[in-house]
Amino acid sequence: MGRFELREELRAIYGAGADGQTTRYNAALDRFRDRYGPGPVHIFRAPGRVNLIGEHTDYNHGYVLPVALDRDVLLLARPRSDGQVRLANVEDDFEARSFAISSAIPAAPAGDWSNYARGPAQELTRLRSTGSVQVLGASVPGFDGLASAAPPFGVPRGAGVSSSSALTVAMAVAFAHFAGWEWEGAEMARLCSDAEWYVGTRGGIMDQFIALLAERGHALFLDCRPDADGNFRTRPIPLPAGYRLLVMDSGVRHTNTRNEFNQRVAACRAGVALLRQEMPGITHLRDVENIEWATLESQLPEAVSVAALRAEGLELGDLPNVPDDAPLRVRACCRHVWTENRRVLETLDGLGSGDIRRVGSLLDAAHASAAEDYRISTTELDALTVAAREVDGVTGARLTGAGWGGCVIALVPEGQVAEFTGHVGRVYTRETGREATIFPCSAGPGAGLVAVAEV
Ligand code: NG1
């Protein structure tokens, strides 16, 4: 089996972690050749992410502060001229798939991993045919692809670190490359976000932006409200010196939480619909960020159903899997979003002035709000935050990502990493009977073409 020299390319992406990647890349290239035969192979990658703070704010046009992981999805691909897409995966539980490119690609059944390729393929085809961006090549070509996101280097699945967006972005970057589209990060991020709506989640733009615009060693401040021209404000924010951002994976996987997710989106939209009765013109919770919470609270019911809102003539728009009679916890959900946006801005201040203690207490407050108001925490995630705060020098900890399982993050003084890992691991197992996987987030760069190799 051939060995491929990718030393420089891997060092540029993974820094000190590059050596461990060589075997992974080589194994994937060998696998590609076994499956599709010899010839040139394009290697694309897209990272997962954690979010330092700003949870469930993105679809409310709020603020977020994500960080790209150096754990990523690799997509090895070779273009085809017949418009077919053939997909395989190094992990056997993802069966091989194929579909044909068109401007109306039918979705595979919910949960089918090929939807993460169908979505971006369709979005790109539509961009081309509507001419809303520079005209792509004659068509969006298909490809033979092999995805690789297995542990320990891949983005853990269902862990709230955005494995689905990483896969979507990797696919989109590959399609765009073969179509000759020289994309710009923000435009591609929006396309990928639309592509995920295709899958059924009414999520926001955070994951796709960080997967595409990440810079090594930095978080990305993103204001999820577009300006009049449709552009978004972003700013790379250096991570604090002397600290490591540690990720604690609870091992609890959120599956089938799309309904829960969409219900939270519905609660926020319900809040906007109700507030709009007094404040015509508002479209998102972001619009009321400068109005005192006490004023807003009095206009928001504790709970209301889609059916009750409809009876008042208020519609929430397209939201798959939100039952008409589900109680939407409008007041608490809106309070989370309203307070969380403030916490993000305060965190920026704290990072700017090096006040990590303050940042830590904001992380704690964000976790409490996510747990009590948004109700997206679990006993496992709570146990991890408690254990993390017990370690000297750790000022705060919070769940990251959509919730209902997944990961907790904490900023840990460099000298305390070993102690932290041992302590949190022990306490977590004692409290829950589970094993936590604890790893540092070495903020990596955004998605793109890594190299073209000959197999
Ligand atoms: P994850 O954790 O990847 O499921 C989801 C949304 C984000 C954001 C967070 C919560 C998608 C693709 N991802 O992320 O946009 O809303 O939840 O902050 O919808």
Coordinates of C-alpha atoms and ligand atoms in Angstrom, one line a residue:
M1 CA 0.0 0.0 0.0
G2 CA 1.3 3.4 -0.9
R3 CA 2.5 6.1 1.6
F4 CA 1.6 9.7 0.9
E5 CA 3.7 12.6 1.9
L6 CA 1.4 15.3 3.2
R7 CA 3.7 16.5 6.0
E8 CA 3.5 20.3 5.2
E9 CA -0.2 20.3 4.5
L10 CA -1.0 18.5 7.7
R11 CA 1.3 20.7 9.8
A12 CA -0.4 23.8 8.5
I13 CA -3.7 22.4 9.7
Y14 CA -3.0 20.4 12.8
G15 CA 0.2 22.0 14.1
A16 CA 1.8 19.8 16.7
G17 CA -0.9 17.2 16.2
A18 CA 0.1 16.6 12.6
D19 CA 2.1 13.5 13.2
G20 CA -0.8 11.5 14.5
Q21 CA -2.8 12.4 11.4
T22 CA -0.5 10.8 8.8
T23 CA -1.7 7.3 9.5
R24 CA -5.3 8.4 9.3
Y25 CA -4.9 10.1 6.0
N26 CA -2.9 7.2 4.5
A27 CA -5.5 4.7 5.6
A28 CA -8.3 6.7 4.0
L29 CA -6.3 7.1 0.8
D30 CA -5.7 3.3 0.7
R31 CA -9.3 2.7 1.3
F32 CA -10.3 5.1 -1.5
R33 CA -8.1 3.3 -4.0
D34 CA -9.4 -0.1 -2.9
R35 CA -12.9 1.1 -3.5
Y36 CA -12.6 3.3 -6.6
G37 CA -9.3 2.4 -8.2
P38 CA -6.1 4.2 -8.8
G39 CA -5.8 7.9 -9.9
P40 CA -5.9 11.4 -8.4
V41 CA -7.8 12.0 -5.2
H42 CA -8.8 15.4 -3.8
I43 CA -8.8 15.5 0.0
F44 CA -11.2 18.0 1.6
R45 CA -11.8 18.5 5.3
A46 CA -14.2 20.4 7.5
P47 CA -13.9 20.8 11.3
G48 CA -16.4 20.2 14.1
R49 CA -16.8 22.9 16.7
V50 CA -17.5 23.8 20.3
N51 CA -19.2 27.0 21.2
L52 CA -17.6 29.0 24.0
I53 CA -20.9 30.8 24.7
G54 CA -24.0 31.9 22.9
E55 CA -26.3 28.8 22.7
H56 CA -29.5 28.7 20.7
T57 CA -29.0 32.4 19.9
D58 CA -28.0 32.0 16.3
Y59 CA -31.5 31.3 14.9
N60 CA -32.7 34.3 16.9
H61 CA -30.3 36.6 15.1
G62 CA -28.1 36.8 18.2
Y63 CA -24.4 36.5 19.0
V64 CA -22.2 33.3 19.2
L65 CA -18.6 32.6 19.9
P66 CA -17.7 29.2 18.5
V67 CA -14.2 27.6 18.1
A68 CA -13.3 25.0 15.5
L69 CA -12.0 21.7 16.8
D70 CA -9.0 20.1 15.2
R71 CA -11.3 17.0 14.9
D72 CA -12.7 17.0 11.5
V73 CA -14.5 15.2 8.7
L74 CA -12.3 14.2 5.7
L75 CA -13.9 13.7 2.3
L76 CA -11.8 12.1 -0.3
A77 CA -13.3 12.6 -3.7
R78 CA -12.7 12.2 -7.5
P79 CA -15.0 13.9 -9.9
R80 CA -17.3 12.0 -12.3
S81 CA -18.6 13.3 -15.6
D82 CA -22.0 11.5 -15.5
G83 CA -23.7 13.6 -12.7
Q84 CA -23.7 10.6 -10.3
V85 CA -22.6 10.9 -6.7
R86 CA -21.3 7.7 -5.1
L87 CA -20.6 7.8 -1.4
A88 CA -18.9 5.5 0.9
N89 CA -17.7 5.8 4.5
V90 CA -14.8 4.3 6.4
E91 CA -17.3 3.6 9.2
D92 CA -19.4 0.5 8.4
D93 CA -22.6 1.7 9.9
F94 CA -22.8 4.3 7.1
E95 CA -23.8 2.2 4.1
A96 CA -22.8 3.2 0.6
R97 CA -25.2 5.5 -1.1
S98 CA -25.6 7.0 -4.6
F99 CA -27.8 9.7 -6.2
A100 CA -28.0 11.8 -9.3
I101 CA -27.4 15.6 -9.3
S102 CA -30.3 17.7 -10.4
S103 CA -32.0 20.9 -9.3
A104 CA -34.6 18.8 -7.4
I105 CA -32.8 16.0 -5.7
P106 CA -35.2 13.9 -3.7
A107 CA -34.3 13.6 0.0
A108 CA -33.5 10.2 1.3
P109 CA -35.5 9.0 4.3
A110 CA -34.8 11.1 7.5
G111 CA -31.6 10.1 9.1
D112 CA -30.0 8.9 5.9
W113 CA -26.5 10.2 5.8
S114 CA -26.6 10.9 2.0
N115 CA -28.9 13.9 2.8
Y116 CA -25.8 15.7 4.0
A117 CA -24.6 15.5 0.4
R118 CA -27.9 15.8 -1.3
G119 CA -28.6 19.1 0.4
P120 CA -25.5 21.0 -0.6
A121 CA -25.6 19.5 -4.1
Q122 CA -29.1 20.8 -4.6
E123 CA -28.3 24.2 -3.2
L124 CA -25.3 24.6 -5.5
T125 CA -27.3 23.5 -8.5
R126 CA -30.0 26.0 -7.7
L127 CA -27.5 28.8 -7.2
R128 CA -26.1 28.0 -10.6
S129 CA -29.5 27.9 -12.3
T130 CA -30.7 31.1 -10.7
G131 CA -27.4 32.8 -11.3
S132 CA -27.5 34.4 -7.9
V133 CA -23.7 33.9 -7.6
Q134 CA -21.0 33.8 -10.2
V135 CA -22.0 31.2 -12.8
L136 CA -20.6 27.8 -11.9
G137 CA -19.1 25.4 -14.5
A138 CA -21.3 23.8 -17.1
S139 CA -23.0 21.9 -14.2
V140 CA -22.3 20.7 -10.7
P141 CA -20.4 17.5 -11.3
G142 CA -20.8 14.4 -9.2
F143 CA -18.0 12.5 -7.6
D144 CA -16.9 9.3 -6.0
G145 CA -16.5 10.1 -2.4
L146 CA -15.2 8.5 0.8
A147 CA -15.9 10.1 4.1
S148 CA -13.7 9.6 7.2
A149 CA -14.7 10.9 10.6
A150 CA -14.0 7.9 12.8
P151 CA -12.5 8.3 16.3
P152 CA -10.2 9.5 17.6
F153 CA -9.5 12.2 14.9
G154 CA -13.0 12.5 13.5
V155 CA -15.8 14.8 14.8
P156 CA -17.7 12.7 17.4
R157 CA -21.3 12.1 16.2
G158 CA -24.3 13.4 18.1
A159 CA -22.1 15.0 20.7
G160 CA -23.2 18.6 20.1
V161 CA -19.9 19.4 18.3
S162 CA -21.5 19.7 14.9
S163 CA -20.6 16.6 13.1
S164 CA -23.5 17.0 10.7
S165 CA -22.5 20.5 9.7
A166 CA -18.9 19.4 9.2
L167 CA -20.1 16.7 6.9
T168 CA -22.4 19.1 5.0
V169 CA -19.6 21.6 4.7
A170 CA -17.1 19.0 3.5
M171 CA -19.5 17.9 0.8
A172 CA -20.3 21.5 -0.2
V173 CA -16.7 22.4 -0.5
A174 CA -16.0 19.3 -2.7
F175 CA -19.0 20.0 -5.0
A176 CA -18.0 23.7 -5.3
H177 CA -14.4 22.8 -6.0
F178 CA -15.3 20.5 -8.8
A179 CA -17.8 23.0 -10.2
G180 CA -15.2 25.7 -10.3
W181 CA -16.9 28.0 -7.8
E182 CA -14.4 30.1 -5.9
W183 CA -16.5 30.6 -2.9
E184 CA -16.2 33.2 -0.3
G185 CA -16.7 32.0 3.3
A186 CA -19.8 33.8 4.4
E187 CA -21.7 33.0 1.2
M188 CA -20.7 29.3 1.4
A189 CA -21.8 29.2 5.1
R190 CA -25.2 30.5 4.2
L191 CA -25.5 27.9 1.4
C192 CA -24.6 25.2 3.8
S193 CA -27.0 26.4 6.4
D194 CA -29.8 26.2 3.8
A195 CA -28.6 22.8 2.9
E196 CA -29.2 21.7 6.5
W197 CA -32.7 22.9 6.5
Y198 CA -33.1 20.4 3.7
V199 CA -32.4 17.8 6.4
G200 CA -35.2 19.1 8.5
T201 CA -33.5 21.0 11.4
R202 CA -34.5 24.6 11.7
G203 CA -31.1 25.5 13.0
G204 CA -28.9 28.6 12.6
I205 CA -25.8 29.6 10.8
M206 CA -23.2 29.2 13.6
D207 CA -21.8 25.8 12.8
Q208 CA -21.4 26.4 9.1
F209 CA -19.7 29.8 9.7
I210 CA -17.1 28.4 12.1
A211 CA -16.5 25.4 10.0
L212 CA -15.6 27.7 7.1
L213 CA -14.1 30.8 8.7
A214 CA -12.2 29.4 11.6
E215 CA -8.6 30.6 12.3
R216 CA -6.0 28.7 14.2
G217 CA -5.9 29.6 17.9
H218 CA -9.0 31.8 17.7
A219 CA -12.7 31.7 18.5
L220 CA -15.0 33.4 16.0
F221 CA -17.3 36.1 17.2
L222 CA -20.3 36.0 14.8
D223 CA -23.3 38.4 14.9
C224 CA -26.0 36.2 13.3
R225 CA -28.0 39.2 12.2
P226 CA -27.3 40.0 8.6
D227 CA -26.9 43.6 7.6
A228 CA -29.0 45.2 4.8
D229 CA -26.7 43.7 2.1
G230 CA -27.0 40.2 3.7
N231 CA -23.5 40.3 5.2
F232 CA -22.6 39.1 8.6
R233 CA -20.2 40.7 11.1
T234 CA -17.4 38.4 12.2
R235 CA -14.2 38.9 14.3
P236 CA -11.5 36.4 15.2
I237 CA -11.0 36.4 19.0
P238 CA -7.7 35.0 20.4
L239 CA -8.2 32.3 23.0
P240 CA -6.7 33.3 26.4
A241 CA -3.0 32.6 26.8
G242 CA -2.1 30.2 29.6
Y243 CA -5.4 28.3 29.4
R244 CA -6.6 25.3 27.5
L245 CA -10.1 24.9 26.3
L246 CA -11.0 21.4 27.4
V247 CA -13.9 19.4 26.0
M248 CA -15.6 16.8 28.2
D249 CA -17.7 14.4 26.1
S250 CA -20.5 12.9 28.3
G251 CA -20.9 9.9 26.0
V252 CA -24.6 10.6 26.0
R253 CA -25.7 11.0 22.4
H254 CA -28.6 13.2 21.3
T255 CA -30.5 11.2 18.7
N256 CA -34.0 12.1 17.5
T257 CA -33.9 15.5 19.3
R258 CA -34.8 17.4 16.1
N259 CA -38.4 17.6 17.5
E260 CA -37.2 19.0 20.8
F261 CA -34.9 21.4 18.9
N262 CA -37.7 22.6 16.7
Q263 CA -39.9 23.1 19.7
R264 CA -37.4 25.5 21.2
V265 CA -37.3 27.4 17.8
A266 CA -41.1 27.5 18.0
A267 CA -41.1 28.9 21.5
C268 CA -38.8 31.7 20.4
R269 CA -40.9 32.4 17.3
A270 CA -44.0 32.4 19.5
G271 CA -42.3 35.1 21.7
V272 CA -41.7 37.2 18.7
A273 CA -45.2 36.8 17.3
L274 CA -46.7 37.8 20.7
L275 CA -44.3 40.8 21.2
R276 CA -45.0 41.9 17.6
Q277 CA -48.6 42.7 18.6
E278 CA -47.2 45.6 20.6
M279 CA -44.0 46.2 18.6
P280 CA -44.9 45.8 14.9
G281 CA -41.8 45.3 12.8
I282 CA -39.8 43.0 15.0
T283 CA -38.8 39.8 13.4
H284 CA -36.4 38.1 15.8
L285 CA -35.7 38.2 19.5
R286 CA -32.6 40.2 18.7
D287 CA -34.8 43.1 18.0
V288 CA -35.7 43.4 21.7
E289 CA -32.2 43.2 23.1
N290 CA -32.3 46.7 24.5
I291 CA -35.7 46.5 26.0
E292 CA -35.8 45.7 29.8
W293 CA -36.6 42.1 30.5
A294 CA -39.3 43.1 33.0
T295 CA -41.2 44.8 30.2
L296 CA -40.9 41.9 27.9
E297 CA -41.7 39.3 30.5
S298 CA -45.1 40.8 31.2
Q299 CA -46.1 40.2 27.5
L300 CA -44.9 36.6 27.4
P301 CA -47.0 33.7 28.7
E302 CA -45.3 30.9 30.6
A303 CA -46.6 28.4 28.0
V304 CA -48.8 28.4 24.9
S305 CA -49.5 25.9 22.2
V306 CA -49.3 26.4 18.4
A307 CA -53.0 25.7 18.3
A308 CA -53.8 28.5 20.8
L309 CA -51.6 30.9 18.9
R310 CA -53.3 30.0 15.6
A311 CA -56.7 30.7 17.2
E312 CA -55.4 34.2 17.8
G313 CA -54.3 34.5 14.2
L314 CA -50.6 34.0 14.9
E315 CA -48.6 31.6 12.7
L316 CA -45.1 30.4 13.5
G317 CA -44.1 29.4 9.9
D318 CA -42.7 26.1 8.7
L319 CA -41.6 24.0 11.6
P320 CA -41.5 20.2 11.0
N321 CA -42.5 18.0 13.9
V322 CA -43.9 20.5 16.3
P323 CA -47.2 19.1 17.5
D324 CA -50.1 21.6 17.6
D325 CA -50.8 20.9 21.2
A326 CA -47.2 20.9 22.5
P327 CA -46.7 23.5 25.3
L328 CA -44.2 26.0 24.1
R329 CA -42.3 27.5 27.2
V330 CA -42.2 30.9 25.7
R331 CA -41.2 33.1 28.7
A332 CA -38.3 30.9 29.9
C333 CA -37.0 30.2 26.4
C334 CA -37.1 33.9 25.5
R335 CA -35.4 34.8 28.8
H336 CA -32.6 32.4 28.0
V337 CA -32.0 34.0 24.6
W338 CA -32.2 37.5 25.9
T339 CA -29.8 36.9 28.7
E340 CA -27.5 34.7 26.6
N341 CA -26.9 37.5 24.1
R342 CA -25.7 39.8 26.9
R343 CA -23.5 37.1 28.2
V344 CA -21.8 36.7 24.9
L345 CA -21.0 40.4 24.7
E346 CA -19.7 40.4 28.3
T347 CA -17.6 37.4 27.5
L348 CA -16.0 39.4 24.6
D349 CA -15.2 42.1 27.1
G350 CA -13.8 39.6 29.6
L351 CA -11.6 38.0 27.0
G352 CA -10.4 41.4 25.8
S353 CA -9.3 42.5 29.2
G354 CA -7.9 39.1 30.2
D355 CA -10.5 38.7 33.0
I356 CA -10.8 34.9 32.9
R357 CA -12.6 34.8 36.2
R358 CA -15.4 36.9 34.8
V359 CA -15.5 34.8 31.7
G360 CA -15.8 31.7 33.9
S361 CA -18.7 33.1 35.8
L362 CA -20.4 33.9 32.5
L363 CA -19.9 30.3 31.4
D364 CA -21.6 29.1 34.6
A365 CA -24.5 31.5 34.2
A366 CA -24.9 30.3 30.6
H367 CA -25.1 26.7 31.8
A368 CA -27.7 27.5 34.4
S369 CA -29.8 29.4 31.9
A370 CA -29.5 26.5 29.4
A371 CA -30.5 24.0 32.1
E372 CA -33.3 25.9 33.8
D373 CA -34.7 28.2 31.2
Y374 CA -34.0 26.4 27.9
R375 CA -34.1 22.9 29.5
I376 CA -31.5 21.3 27.3
S377 CA -29.2 19.9 29.9
T378 CA -29.0 16.4 31.3
T379 CA -27.9 14.9 34.7
E380 CA -24.7 13.8 32.9
L381 CA -23.9 17.3 31.6
D382 CA -24.7 18.8 35.0
A383 CA -22.4 16.3 36.7
L384 CA -19.5 17.3 34.4
T385 CA -19.9 21.0 35.1
V386 CA -19.9 20.4 38.8
A387 CA -16.8 18.2 38.6
A388 CA -15.0 20.7 36.4
R389 CA -15.6 23.6 38.7
E390 CA -14.0 21.7 41.6
V391 CA -10.5 21.9 40.0
D392 CA -8.3 24.8 41.2
G393 CA -8.1 27.6 38.7
V394 CA -11.2 26.5 36.7
T395 CA -13.5 29.4 36.8
G396 CA -16.5 28.1 34.9
A397 CA -18.0 25.3 32.8
R398 CA -21.0 24.9 30.5
L399 CA -22.7 22.5 28.1
T400 CA -21.9 23.3 24.5
G401 CA -24.0 22.8 21.4
A402 CA -27.7 22.0 21.1
G403 CA -27.8 20.1 24.4
W404 CA -29.7 16.8 25.4
G405 CA -26.3 15.2 25.8
G406 CA -22.9 15.8 24.1
C407 CA -20.2 17.9 25.6
V408 CA -19.3 20.3 28.4
I409 CA -16.4 22.8 28.0
A410 CA -14.2 24.6 30.5
L411 CA -11.2 26.9 30.4
V412 CA -8.4 25.2 32.4
P413 CA -5.1 26.7 33.4
E414 CA -2.4 24.9 31.4
G415 CA -0.7 23.6 34.5
Q416 CA -3.9 22.0 35.7
V417 CA -4.8 19.9 32.6
A418 CA -3.6 16.6 33.9
E419 CA -5.2 17.1 37.3
F420 CA -8.4 18.3 35.7
T421 CA -8.7 15.3 33.4
G422 CA -8.1 12.8 36.2
H423 CA -10.5 14.5 38.6
V424 CA -13.4 15.1 36.2
G425 CA -13.0 11.5 34.8
R426 CA -13.2 10.0 38.3
V427 CA -16.0 12.0 39.6
Y428 CA -18.1 11.6 36.4
T429 CA -17.8 7.8 36.5
R430 CA -18.6 7.8 40.2
E431 CA -21.7 10.0 39.7
T432 CA -23.1 8.5 36.5
G433 CA -21.4 5.1 35.9
R434 CA -20.2 6.4 32.5
E435 CA -16.8 7.2 31.1
A436 CA -16.2 10.7 29.9
T437 CA -13.8 11.4 27.0
I438 CA -11.8 14.5 27.8
F439 CA -9.7 16.2 25.2
P440 CA -8.3 19.7 24.5
C441 CA -9.7 21.8 21.8
S442 CA -6.8 23.1 19.8
A443 CA -8.6 25.7 17.7
G444 CA -8.0 24.7 14.1
P445 CA -8.5 26.4 10.8
G446 CA -11.6 26.3 8.6
A447 CA -12.7 23.8 5.9
G448 CA -11.0 23.5 2.5
L449 CA -9.0 21.4 0.1
V450 CA -6.0 19.9 1.9
A451 CA -4.2 18.3 -1.0
V452 CA -4.5 16.3 -4.2
A453 CA -2.8 12.9 -3.9
E454 CA -2.2 10.2 -6.5
V455 CA -3.2 6.7 -5.3
Ligands
NG1_1 P1 -25.6 21.1 17.2 O1 -25.0 21.2 18.5 O2 -24.5 20.8 16.1 O3 -26.8 20.3 17.0 C1 -27.3 23.2 16.8 C2 -27.5 24.1 15.6 C3 -26.8 25.4 15.8 C4 -27.2 26.1 17.1 C5 -26.9 25.1 18.2 C6 -27.4 25.6 19.6 C7 -27.7 23.2 13.3 C8 -27.0 22.6 12.2 N1 -27.0 23.4 14.4 O4 -26.0 22.7 16.9 O5 -27.0 26.2 14.7 O6 -28.5 26.5 17.0 O7 -27.6 23.8 18.0 O8 -26.7 26.8 19.9 O9 -28.9 23.5 13.3

